[in-house]
Amino acid sequence: MSKLLLGKLIRKLRKNKGLSLRKLAEKVDTSFVNIAHIENGNIATSDKVLKQLAKALDYDVDKMLATADSVNE
């Protein structure tokens, strides 16, 4: 898995929820630019932010972290 795969997952979940980058960023308490970078696979992100993203997107936290762990290895 790559950062890009994690980003695509986050983008797909966000769009399925009908959330803009800014709305998701508000829920996660980060900048929309940061979310865009994550979605585009430009940066890795912390477990804290991943957990907040999973919660905001009603996605299984363990699955989100597992996807991210695959990215980090």
PDB file of N, CA, C and O in Angstrom:
ATOM      1  N   MET A   1       0.847  -1.188   0.000  1.00  0.00           N
ATOM      2  CA  MET A   1       0.000   0.000   0.000  1.00  0.00           C
ATOM      3  C   MET A   1       0.885   1.242   0.000  1.00  0.00           C
ATOM      4  O   MET A   1       1.983   1.230   0.506  1.00  0.00           O
ATOM      5  N   SER A   2       0.355   2.282  -0.530  1.00  0.00           N
ATOM      6  CA  SER A   2       1.119   3.525  -0.584  1.00  0.00           C
ATOM      7  C   SER A   2       0.334   4.642   0.089  1.00  0.00           C
ATOM      8  O   SER A   2      -0.851   4.491   0.386  1.00  0.00           O
ATOM      9  N   LYS A   3       1.033   5.757   0.324  1.00  0.00           N
ATOM     10  CA  LYS A   3       0.343   6.928   0.879  1.00  0.00           C
ATOM     11  C   LYS A   3      -0.799   7.334  -0.041  1.00  0.00           C
ATOM     12  O   LYS A   3      -1.830   7.809   0.408  1.00  0.00           O
ATOM     13  N   LEU A   4      -0.585   7.108  -1.340  1.00  0.00           N
ATOM     14  CA  LEU A   4      -1.609   7.472  -2.315  1.00  0.00           C
ATOM     15  C   LEU A   4      -2.878   6.635  -2.110  1.00  0.00           C
ATOM     16  O   LEU A   4      -3.989   7.148  -2.203  1.00  0.00           O
ATOM     17  N   LEU A   5      -2.691   5.345  -1.796  1.00  0.00           N
ATOM     18  CA  LEU A   5      -3.846   4.478  -1.552  1.00  0.00           C
ATOM     19  C   LEU A   5      -4.627   4.948  -0.330  1.00  0.00           C
ATOM     20  O   LEU A   5      -5.850   5.013  -0.354  1.00  0.00           O
ATOM     21  N   LEU A   6      -3.914   5.299   0.728  1.00  0.00           N
ATOM     22  CA  LEU A   6      -4.562   5.834   1.930  1.00  0.00           C
ATOM     23  C   LEU A   6      -5.310   7.124   1.572  1.00  0.00           C
ATOM     24  O   LEU A   6      -6.458   7.314   1.967  1.00  0.00           O
ATOM     25  N   GLY A   7      -4.666   7.974   0.800  1.00  0.00           N
ATOM     26  CA  GLY A   7      -5.289   9.233   0.386  1.00  0.00           C
ATOM     27  C   GLY A   7      -6.547   9.006  -0.426  1.00  0.00           C
ATOM     28  O   GLY A   7      -7.558   9.688  -0.231  1.00  0.00           O
ATOM     29  N   LYS A   8      -6.494   8.023  -1.342  1.00  0.00           N
ATOM     30  CA  LYS A   8      -7.674   7.712  -2.161  1.00  0.00           C
ATOM     31  C   LYS A   8      -8.814   7.208  -1.302  1.00  0.00           C
ATOM     32  O   LYS A   8      -9.975   7.550  -1.536  1.00  0.00           O
ATOM     33  N   LEU A   9      -8.487   6.389  -0.300  1.00  0.00           N
ATOM     34  CA  LEU A   9      -9.504   5.885   0.624  1.00  0.00           C
ATOM     35  C   LEU A   9     -10.169   7.050   1.356  1.00  0.00           C
ATOM     36  O   LEU A   9     -11.399   7.146   1.410  1.00  0.00           O
ATOM     37  N   ILE A  10      -9.348   7.944   1.889  1.00  0.00           N
ATOM     38  CA  ILE A  10      -9.883   9.093   2.637  1.00  0.00           C
ATOM     39  C   ILE A  10     -10.741   9.974   1.732  1.00  0.00           C
ATOM     40  O   ILE A  10     -11.835  10.399   2.102  1.00  0.00           O
ATOM     41  N   ARG A  11     -10.270  10.225   0.507  1.00  0.00           N
ATOM     42  CA  ARG A  11     -11.040  11.042  -0.436  1.00  0.00           C
ATOM     43  C   ARG A  11     -12.384  10.391  -0.752  1.00  0.00           C
ATOM     44  O   ARG A  11     -13.425  11.047  -0.774  1.00  0.00           O
ATOM     45  N   LYS A  12     -12.361   9.083  -1.017  1.00  0.00           N
ATOM     46  CA  LYS A  12     -13.593   8.371  -1.352  1.00  0.00           C
ATOM     47  C   LYS A  12     -14.591   8.446  -0.191  1.00  0.00           C
ATOM     48  O   LYS A  12     -15.775   8.750  -0.398  1.00  0.00           O
ATOM     49  N   LEU A  13     -14.116   8.208   1.020  1.00  0.00           N
ATOM     50  CA  LEU A  13     -14.991   8.265   2.196  1.00  0.00           C
ATOM     51  C   LEU A  13     -15.551   9.669   2.380  1.00  0.00           C
ATOM     52  O   LEU A  13     -16.739   9.844   2.671  1.00  0.00           O
ATOM     53  N   ARG A  14     -14.697  10.676   2.189  1.00  0.00           N
ATOM     54  CA  ARG A  14     -15.131  12.072   2.355  1.00  0.00           C
ATOM     55  C   ARG A  14     -16.214  12.419   1.339  1.00  0.00           C
ATOM     56  O   ARG A  14     -17.242  13.009   1.672  1.00  0.00           O
ATOM     57  N   LYS A  15     -15.978  12.029   0.082  1.00  0.00           N
ATOM     58  CA  LYS A  15     -16.963  12.356  -0.967  1.00  0.00           C
ATOM     59  C   LYS A  15     -18.275  11.595  -0.756  1.00  0.00           C
ATOM     60  O   LYS A  15     -19.348  12.148  -0.997  1.00  0.00           O
ATOM     61  N   ASN A  16     -18.172  10.338  -0.294  1.00  0.00           N
ATOM     62  CA  ASN A  16     -19.380   9.561  -0.015  1.00  0.00           C
ATOM     63  C   ASN A  16     -20.220  10.220   1.073  1.00  0.00           C
ATOM     64  O   ASN A  16     -21.437  10.103   1.086  1.00  0.00           O
ATOM     65  N   LYS A  17     -19.565  10.919   1.992  1.00  0.00           N
ATOM     66  CA  LYS A  17     -20.260  11.630   3.068  1.00  0.00           C
ATOM     67  C   LYS A  17     -20.734  13.003   2.615  1.00  0.00           C
ATOM     68  O   LYS A  17     -21.435  13.692   3.357  1.00  0.00           O
ATOM     69  N   GLY A  18     -20.305  13.426   1.426  1.00  0.00           N
ATOM     70  CA  GLY A  18     -20.683  14.745   0.929  1.00  0.00           C
ATOM     71  C   GLY A  18     -19.972  15.877   1.653  1.00  0.00           C
ATOM     72  O   GLY A  18     -20.502  16.979   1.760  1.00  0.00           O
ATOM     73  N   LEU A  19     -18.773  15.594   2.159  1.00  0.00           N
ATOM     74  CA  LEU A  19     -18.021  16.614   2.898  1.00  0.00           C
ATOM     75  C   LEU A  19     -16.998  17.302   1.998  1.00  0.00           C
ATOM     76  O   LEU A  19     -16.322  16.639   1.208  1.00  0.00           O
ATOM     77  N   SER A  20     -16.877  18.601   2.158  1.00  0.00           N
ATOM     78  CA  SER A  20     -15.805  19.328   1.476  1.00  0.00           C
ATOM     79  C   SER A  20     -14.519  19.138   2.276  1.00  0.00           C
ATOM     80  O   SER A  20     -14.550  18.679   3.425  1.00  0.00           O
ATOM     81  N   LEU A  21     -13.399  19.497   1.674  1.00  0.00           N
ATOM     82  CA  LEU A  21     -12.127  19.446   2.406  1.00  0.00           C
ATOM     83  C   LEU A  21     -12.209  20.298   3.674  1.00  0.00           C
ATOM     84  O   LEU A  21     -11.758  19.890   4.733  1.00  0.00           O
ATOM     85  N   ARG A  22     -12.807  21.475   3.538  1.00  0.00           N
ATOM     86  CA  ARG A  22     -12.893  22.386   4.691  1.00  0.00           C
ATOM     87  C   ARG A  22     -13.759  21.814   5.807  1.00  0.00           C
ATOM     88  O   ARG A  22     -13.418  21.930   6.980  1.00  0.00           O
ATOM     89  N   LYS A  23     -14.893  21.200   5.442  1.00  0.00           N
ATOM     90  CA  LYS A  23     -15.790  20.621   6.459  1.00  0.00           C
ATOM     91  C   LYS A  23     -15.099  19.475   7.190  1.00  0.00           C
ATOM     92  O   LYS A  23     -15.209  19.352   8.411  1.00  0.00           O
ATOM     93  N   LEU A  24     -14.406  18.618   6.433  1.00  0.00           N
ATOM     94  CA  LEU A  24     -13.695  17.513   7.072  1.00  0.00           C
ATOM     95  C   LEU A  24     -12.576  18.054   7.960  1.00  0.00           C
ATOM     96  O   LEU A  24     -12.393  17.581   9.081  1.00  0.00           O
ATOM     97  N   ALA A  25     -11.873  19.053   7.485  1.00  0.00           N
ATOM     98  CA  ALA A  25     -10.788  19.645   8.269  1.00  0.00           C
ATOM     99  C   ALA A  25     -11.313  20.209   9.592  1.00  0.00           C
ATOM    100  O   ALA A  25     -10.666  20.066  10.638  1.00  0.00           O
ATOM    101  N   GLU A  26     -12.499  20.823   9.567  1.00  0.00           N
ATOM    102  CA  GLU A  26     -13.108  21.340  10.801  1.00  0.00           C
ATOM    103  C   GLU A  26     -13.378  20.208  11.777  1.00  0.00           C
ATOM    104  O   GLU A  26     -13.116  20.332  12.971  1.00  0.00           O
ATOM    105  N   LYS A  27     -13.911  19.100  11.276  1.00  0.00           N
ATOM    106  CA  LYS A  27     -14.235  17.953  12.136  1.00  0.00           C
ATOM    107  C   LYS A  27     -12.979  17.332  12.744  1.00  0.00           C
ATOM    108  O   LYS A  27     -13.021  16.803  13.842  1.00  0.00           O
ATOM    109  N   VAL A  28     -11.883  17.386  11.998  1.00  0.00           N
ATOM    110  CA  VAL A  28     -10.646  16.726  12.422  1.00  0.00           C
ATOM    111  C   VAL A  28      -9.722  17.708  13.154  1.00  0.00           C
ATOM    112  O   VAL A  28      -8.734  17.319  13.751  1.00  0.00           O
ATOM    113  N   ASP A  29     -10.063  18.987  13.110  1.00  0.00           N
ATOM    114  CA  ASP A  29      -9.275  20.025  13.756  1.00  0.00           C
ATOM    115  C   ASP A  29      -7.873  20.109  13.152  1.00  0.00           C
ATOM    116  O   ASP A  29      -6.862  20.073  13.850  1.00  0.00           O
ATOM    117  N   THR A  30      -7.845  20.163  11.833  1.00  0.00           N
ATOM    118  CA  THR A  30      -6.598  20.374  11.102  1.00  0.00           C
ATOM    119  C   THR A  30      -6.919  21.282   9.925  1.00  0.00           C
ATOM    120  O   THR A  30      -8.070  21.644   9.722  1.00  0.00           O
ATOM    121  N   SER A  31      -5.916  21.651   9.156  1.00  0.00           N
ATOM    122  CA  SER A  31      -6.180  22.528   8.019  1.00  0.00           C
ATOM    123  C   SER A  31      -6.668  21.719   6.817  1.00  0.00           C
ATOM    124  O   SER A  31      -6.313  20.548   6.670  1.00  0.00           O
ATOM    125  N   PHE A  32      -7.458  22.355   5.968  1.00  0.00           N
ATOM    126  CA  PHE A  32      -7.936  21.666   4.767  1.00  0.00           C
ATOM    127  C   PHE A  32      -6.761  21.373   3.838  1.00  0.00           C
ATOM    128  O   PHE A  32      -6.785  20.402   3.091  1.00  0.00           O
ATOM    129  N   VAL A  33      -5.718  22.196   3.912  1.00  0.00           N
ATOM    130  CA  VAL A  33      -4.520  21.966   3.098  1.00  0.00           C
ATOM    131  C   VAL A  33      -3.862  20.642   3.517  1.00  0.00           C
ATOM    132  O   VAL A  33      -3.428  19.859   2.677  1.00  0.00           O
ATOM    133  N   ASN A  34      -3.828  20.397   4.820  1.00  0.00           N
ATOM    134  CA  ASN A  34      -3.270  19.154   5.341  1.00  0.00           C
ATOM    135  C   ASN A  34      -4.070  17.955   4.816  1.00  0.00           C
ATOM    136  O   ASN A  34      -3.486  16.966   4.364  1.00  0.00           O
ATOM    137  N   ILE A  35      -5.391  18.061   4.847  1.00  0.00           N
ATOM    138  CA  ILE A  35      -6.249  16.974   4.333  1.00  0.00           C
ATOM    139  C   ILE A  35      -5.957  16.766   2.842  1.00  0.00           C
ATOM    140  O   ILE A  35      -5.835  15.626   2.386  1.00  0.00           O
ATOM    141  N   ALA A  36      -5.844  17.842   2.099  1.00  0.00           N
ATOM    142  CA  ALA A  36      -5.557  17.737   0.662  1.00  0.00           C
ATOM    143  C   ALA A  36      -4.223  17.028   0.426  1.00  0.00           C
ATOM    144  O   ALA A  36      -4.117  16.172  -0.454  1.00  0.00           O
ATOM    145  N   HIS A  37      -3.212  17.369   1.219  1.00  0.00           N
ATOM    146  CA  HIS A  37      -1.906  16.717   1.082  1.00  0.00           C
ATOM    147  C   HIS A  37      -2.008  15.226   1.393  1.00  0.00           C
ATOM    148  O   HIS A  37      -1.392  14.408   0.713  1.00  0.00           O
ATOM    149  N   ILE A  38      -2.774  14.877   2.421  1.00  0.00           N
ATOM    150  CA  ILE A  38      -2.962  13.463   2.770  1.00  0.00           C
ATOM    151  C   ILE A  38      -3.665  12.747   1.614  1.00  0.00           C
ATOM    152  O   ILE A  38      -3.239  11.667   1.188  1.00  0.00           O
ATOM    153  N   GLU A  39      -4.739  13.341   1.111  1.00  0.00           N
ATOM    154  CA  GLU A  39      -5.501  12.726   0.016  1.00  0.00           C
ATOM    155  C   GLU A  39      -4.651  12.554  -1.244  1.00  0.00           C
ATOM    156  O   GLU A  39      -4.830  11.596  -1.984  1.00  0.00           O
ATOM    157  N   ASN A  40      -3.757  13.488  -1.491  1.00  0.00           N
ATOM    158  CA  ASN A  40      -2.909  13.427  -2.689  1.00  0.00           C
ATOM    159  C   ASN A  40      -1.673  12.553  -2.493  1.00  0.00           C
ATOM    160  O   ASN A  40      -0.874  12.400  -3.417  1.00  0.00           O
ATOM    161  N   GLY A  41      -1.520  11.999  -1.282  1.00  0.00           N
ATOM    162  CA  GLY A  41      -0.397  11.125  -1.018  1.00  0.00           C
ATOM    163  C   GLY A  41       0.920  11.856  -0.862  1.00  0.00           C
ATOM    164  O   GLY A  41       1.984  11.256  -0.977  1.00  0.00           O
ATOM    165  N   ASN A  42       0.853  13.156  -0.610  1.00  0.00           N
ATOM    166  CA  ASN A  42       2.078  13.951  -0.493  1.00  0.00           C
ATOM    167  C   ASN A  42       2.749  13.820   0.866  1.00  0.00           C
ATOM    168  O   ASN A  42       3.952  14.020   0.973  1.00  0.00           O
ATOM    169  N   ILE A  43       1.951  13.524   1.902  1.00  0.00           N
ATOM    170  CA  ILE A  43       2.520  13.420   3.246  1.00  0.00           C
ATOM    171  C   ILE A  43       1.903  12.233   3.971  1.00  0.00           C
ATOM    172  O   ILE A  43       0.777  11.826   3.698  1.00  0.00           O
ATOM    173  N   ALA A  44       2.664  11.699   4.908  1.00  0.00           N
ATOM    174  CA  ALA A  44       2.124  10.722   5.851  1.00  0.00           C
ATOM    175  C   ALA A  44       1.554  11.548   7.003  1.00  0.00           C
ATOM    176  O   ALA A  44       1.908  12.714   7.167  1.00  0.00           O
ATOM    177  N   THR A  45       0.696  10.956   7.799  1.00  0.00           N
ATOM    178  CA  THR A  45       0.105  11.709   8.898  1.00  0.00           C
ATOM    179  C   THR A  45       0.163  10.890  10.180  1.00  0.00           C
ATOM    180  O   THR A  45       0.431   9.697  10.147  1.00  0.00           O
ATOM    181  N   SER A  46      -0.088  11.561  11.285  1.00  0.00           N
ATOM    182  CA  SER A  46       0.014  10.906  12.589  1.00  0.00           C
ATOM    183  C   SER A  46      -1.171   9.977  12.846  1.00  0.00           C
ATOM    184  O   SER A  46      -2.240  10.128  12.241  1.00  0.00           O
ATOM    185  N   ASP A  47      -0.962   9.033  13.759  1.00  0.00           N
ATOM    186  CA  ASP A  47      -2.057   8.144  14.157  1.00  0.00           C
ATOM    187  C   ASP A  47      -3.213   8.940  14.745  1.00  0.00           C
ATOM    188  O   ASP A  47      -4.370   8.610  14.534  1.00  0.00           O
ATOM    189  N   LYS A  48      -2.875  10.013  15.459  1.00  0.00           N
ATOM    190  CA  LYS A  48      -3.918  10.854  16.064  1.00  0.00           C
ATOM    191  C   LYS A  48      -4.849  11.406  14.985  1.00  0.00           C
ATOM    192  O   LYS A  48      -6.070  11.321  15.099  1.00  0.00           O
ATOM    193  N   VAL A  49      -4.270  11.960  13.937  1.00  0.00           N
ATOM    194  CA  VAL A  49      -5.078  12.526  12.851  1.00  0.00           C
ATOM    195  C   VAL A  49      -5.844  11.420  12.131  1.00  0.00           C
ATOM    196  O   VAL A  49      -7.019  11.589  11.791  1.00  0.00           O
ATOM    197  N   LEU A  50      -5.202  10.271  11.927  1.00  0.00           N
ATOM    198  CA  LEU A  50      -5.891   9.149  11.269  1.00  0.00           C
ATOM    199  C   LEU A  50      -7.103   8.699  12.070  1.00  0.00           C
ATOM    200  O   LEU A  50      -8.156   8.422  11.509  1.00  0.00           O
ATOM    201  N   LYS A  51      -6.952   8.640  13.383  1.00  0.00           N
ATOM    202  CA  LYS A  51      -8.081   8.242  14.243  1.00  0.00           C
ATOM    203  C   LYS A  51      -9.214   9.262  14.145  1.00  0.00           C
ATOM    204  O   LYS A  51     -10.387   8.900  14.072  1.00  0.00           O
ATOM    205  N   GLN A  52      -8.845  10.544  14.116  1.00  0.00           N
ATOM    206  CA  GLN A  52      -9.861  11.595  13.991  1.00  0.00           C
ATOM    207  C   GLN A  52     -10.546  11.519  12.624  1.00  0.00           C
ATOM    208  O   GLN A  52     -11.761  11.713  12.523  1.00  0.00           O
ATOM    209  N   LEU A  53      -9.769  11.243  11.586  1.00  0.00           N
ATOM    210  CA  LEU A  53     -10.345  11.098  10.243  1.00  0.00           C
ATOM    211  C   LEU A  53     -11.320   9.925  10.205  1.00  0.00           C
ATOM    212  O   LEU A  53     -12.425  10.044   9.672  1.00  0.00           O
ATOM    213  N   ALA A  54     -10.904   8.804  10.765  1.00  0.00           N
ATOM    214  CA  ALA A  54     -11.766   7.618  10.779  1.00  0.00           C
ATOM    215  C   ALA A  54     -13.081   7.924  11.493  1.00  0.00           C
ATOM    216  O   ALA A  54     -14.156   7.579  11.000  1.00  0.00           O
ATOM    217  N   LYS A  55     -12.986   8.595  12.637  1.00  0.00           N
ATOM    218  CA  LYS A  55     -14.186   8.936  13.402  1.00  0.00           C
ATOM    219  C   LYS A  55     -15.091   9.879  12.601  1.00  0.00           C
ATOM    220  O   LYS A  55     -16.295   9.672  12.497  1.00  0.00           O
ATOM    221  N   ALA A  56     -14.499  10.907  12.018  1.00  0.00           N
ATOM    222  CA  ALA A  56     -15.269  11.902  11.261  1.00  0.00           C
ATOM    223  C   ALA A  56     -15.935  11.275  10.039  1.00  0.00           C
ATOM    224  O   ALA A  56     -17.001  11.718   9.612  1.00  0.00           O
ATOM    225  N   LEU A  57     -15.303  10.225   9.490  1.00  0.00           N
ATOM    226  CA  LEU A  57     -15.820   9.594   8.272  1.00  0.00           C
ATOM    227  C   LEU A  57     -16.604   8.314   8.564  1.00  0.00           C
ATOM    228  O   LEU A  57     -16.975   7.588   7.642  1.00  0.00           O
ATOM    229  N   ASP A  58     -16.845   8.028   9.851  1.00  0.00           N
ATOM    230  CA  ASP A  58     -17.556   6.798  10.263  1.00  0.00           C
ATOM    231  C   ASP A  58     -16.900   5.562   9.659  1.00  0.00           C
ATOM    232  O   ASP A  58     -17.577   4.679   9.124  1.00  0.00           O
ATOM    233  N   TYR A  59     -15.583   5.515   9.731  1.00  0.00           N
ATOM    234  CA  TYR A  59     -14.824   4.390   9.182  1.00  0.00           C
ATOM    235  C   TYR A  59     -14.124   3.679  10.330  1.00  0.00           C
ATOM    236  O   TYR A  59     -13.764   4.297  11.332  1.00  0.00           O
ATOM    237  N   ASP A  60     -13.947   2.391  10.189  1.00  0.00           N
ATOM    238  CA  ASP A  60     -13.314   1.587  11.233  1.00  0.00           C
ATOM    239  C   ASP A  60     -11.885   2.092  11.496  1.00  0.00           C
ATOM    240  O   ASP A  60     -11.053   2.116  10.586  1.00  0.00           O
ATOM    241  N   VAL A  61     -11.631   2.488  12.729  1.00  0.00           N
ATOM    242  CA  VAL A  61     -10.333   3.054  13.104  1.00  0.00           C
ATOM    243  C   VAL A  61      -9.213   2.050  12.844  1.00  0.00           C
ATOM    244  O   VAL A  61      -8.158   2.409  12.311  1.00  0.00           O
ATOM    245  N   ASP A  62      -9.446   0.789  13.209  1.00  0.00           N
ATOM    246  CA  ASP A  62      -8.404  -0.229  13.029  1.00  0.00           C
ATOM    247  C   ASP A  62      -8.065  -0.429  11.554  1.00  0.00           C
ATOM    248  O   ASP A  62      -6.901  -0.605  11.196  1.00  0.00           O
ATOM    249  N   LYS A  63      -9.092  -0.386  10.703  1.00  0.00           N
ATOM    250  CA  LYS A  63      -8.842  -0.533   9.261  1.00  0.00           C
ATOM    251  C   LYS A  63      -8.030   0.652   8.735  1.00  0.00           C
ATOM    252  O   LYS A  63      -7.131   0.483   7.912  1.00  0.00           O
ATOM    253  N   MET A  64      -8.375   1.853   9.211  1.00  0.00           N
ATOM    254  CA  MET A  64      -7.657   3.057   8.788  1.00  0.00           C
ATOM    255  C   MET A  64      -6.196   2.968   9.216  1.00  0.00           C
ATOM    256  O   MET A  64      -5.287   3.224   8.424  1.00  0.00           O
ATOM    257  N   LEU A  65      -5.966   2.571  10.472  1.00  0.00           N
ATOM    258  CA  LEU A  65      -4.592   2.462  10.970  1.00  0.00           C
ATOM    259  C   LEU A  65      -3.840   1.343  10.257  1.00  0.00           C
ATOM    260  O   LEU A  65      -2.653   1.474   9.979  1.00  0.00           O
ATOM    261  N   ALA A  66      -4.526   0.263   9.948  1.00  0.00           N
ATOM    262  CA  ALA A  66      -3.894  -0.848   9.237  1.00  0.00           C
ATOM    263  C   ALA A  66      -3.450  -0.400   7.846  1.00  0.00           C
ATOM    264  O   ALA A  66      -2.343  -0.732   7.388  1.00  0.00           O
ATOM    265  N   THR A  67      -4.292   0.372   7.177  1.00  0.00           N
ATOM    266  CA  THR A  67      -3.933   0.899   5.864  1.00  0.00           C
ATOM    267  C   THR A  67      -2.716   1.801   5.988  1.00  0.00           C
ATOM    268  O   THR A  67      -1.786   1.723   5.193  1.00  0.00           O
ATOM    269  N   ALA A  68      -2.707   2.630   7.017  1.00  0.00           N
ATOM    270  CA  ALA A  68      -1.583   3.553   7.234  1.00  0.00           C
ATOM    271  C   ALA A  68      -0.311   2.800   7.609  1.00  0.00           C
ATOM    272  O   ALA A  68       0.782   3.159   7.145  1.00  0.00           O
ATOM    273  N   ASP A  69      -0.436   1.741   8.407  1.00  0.00           N
ATOM    274  CA  ASP A  69       0.750   0.959   8.795  1.00  0.00           C
ATOM    275  C   ASP A  69       1.383   0.323   7.568  1.00  0.00           C
ATOM    276  O   ASP A  69       2.595   0.243   7.465  1.00  0.00           O
ATOM    277  N   SER A  70       0.548  -0.121   6.654  1.00  0.00           N
ATOM    278  CA  SER A  70       1.063  -0.694   5.425  1.00  0.00           C
ATOM    279  C   SER A  70       1.850   0.355   4.649  1.00  0.00           C
ATOM    280  O   SER A  70       2.809   0.042   3.960  1.00  0.00           O
ATOM    281  N   VAL A  71       1.445   1.604   4.795  1.00  0.00           N
ATOM    282  CA  VAL A  71       2.115   2.713   4.118  1.00  0.00           C
ATOM    283  C   VAL A  71       3.488   2.954   4.746  1.00  0.00           C
ATOM    284  O   VAL A  71       4.458   3.190   4.055  1.00  0.00           O
ATOM    285  N   ASN A  72       3.554   2.857   6.069  1.00  0.00           N
ATOM    286  CA  ASN A  72       4.782   3.217   6.786  1.00  0.00           C
ATOM    287  C   ASN A  72       5.880   2.164   6.663  1.00  0.00           C
ATOM    288  O   ASN A  72       7.028   2.457   6.897  1.00  0.00           O
ATOM    289  N   GLU A  73       5.516   0.937   6.363  1.00  0.00           N
ATOM    290  CA  GLU A  73       6.514  -0.129   6.325  1.00  0.00           C
ATOM    291  C   GLU A  73       7.328  -0.109   5.042  1.00  0.00           C
ATOM    292  O   GLU A  73       6.942   0.405   4.050  1.00  0.00           O
TER     293      GLU A  73
END
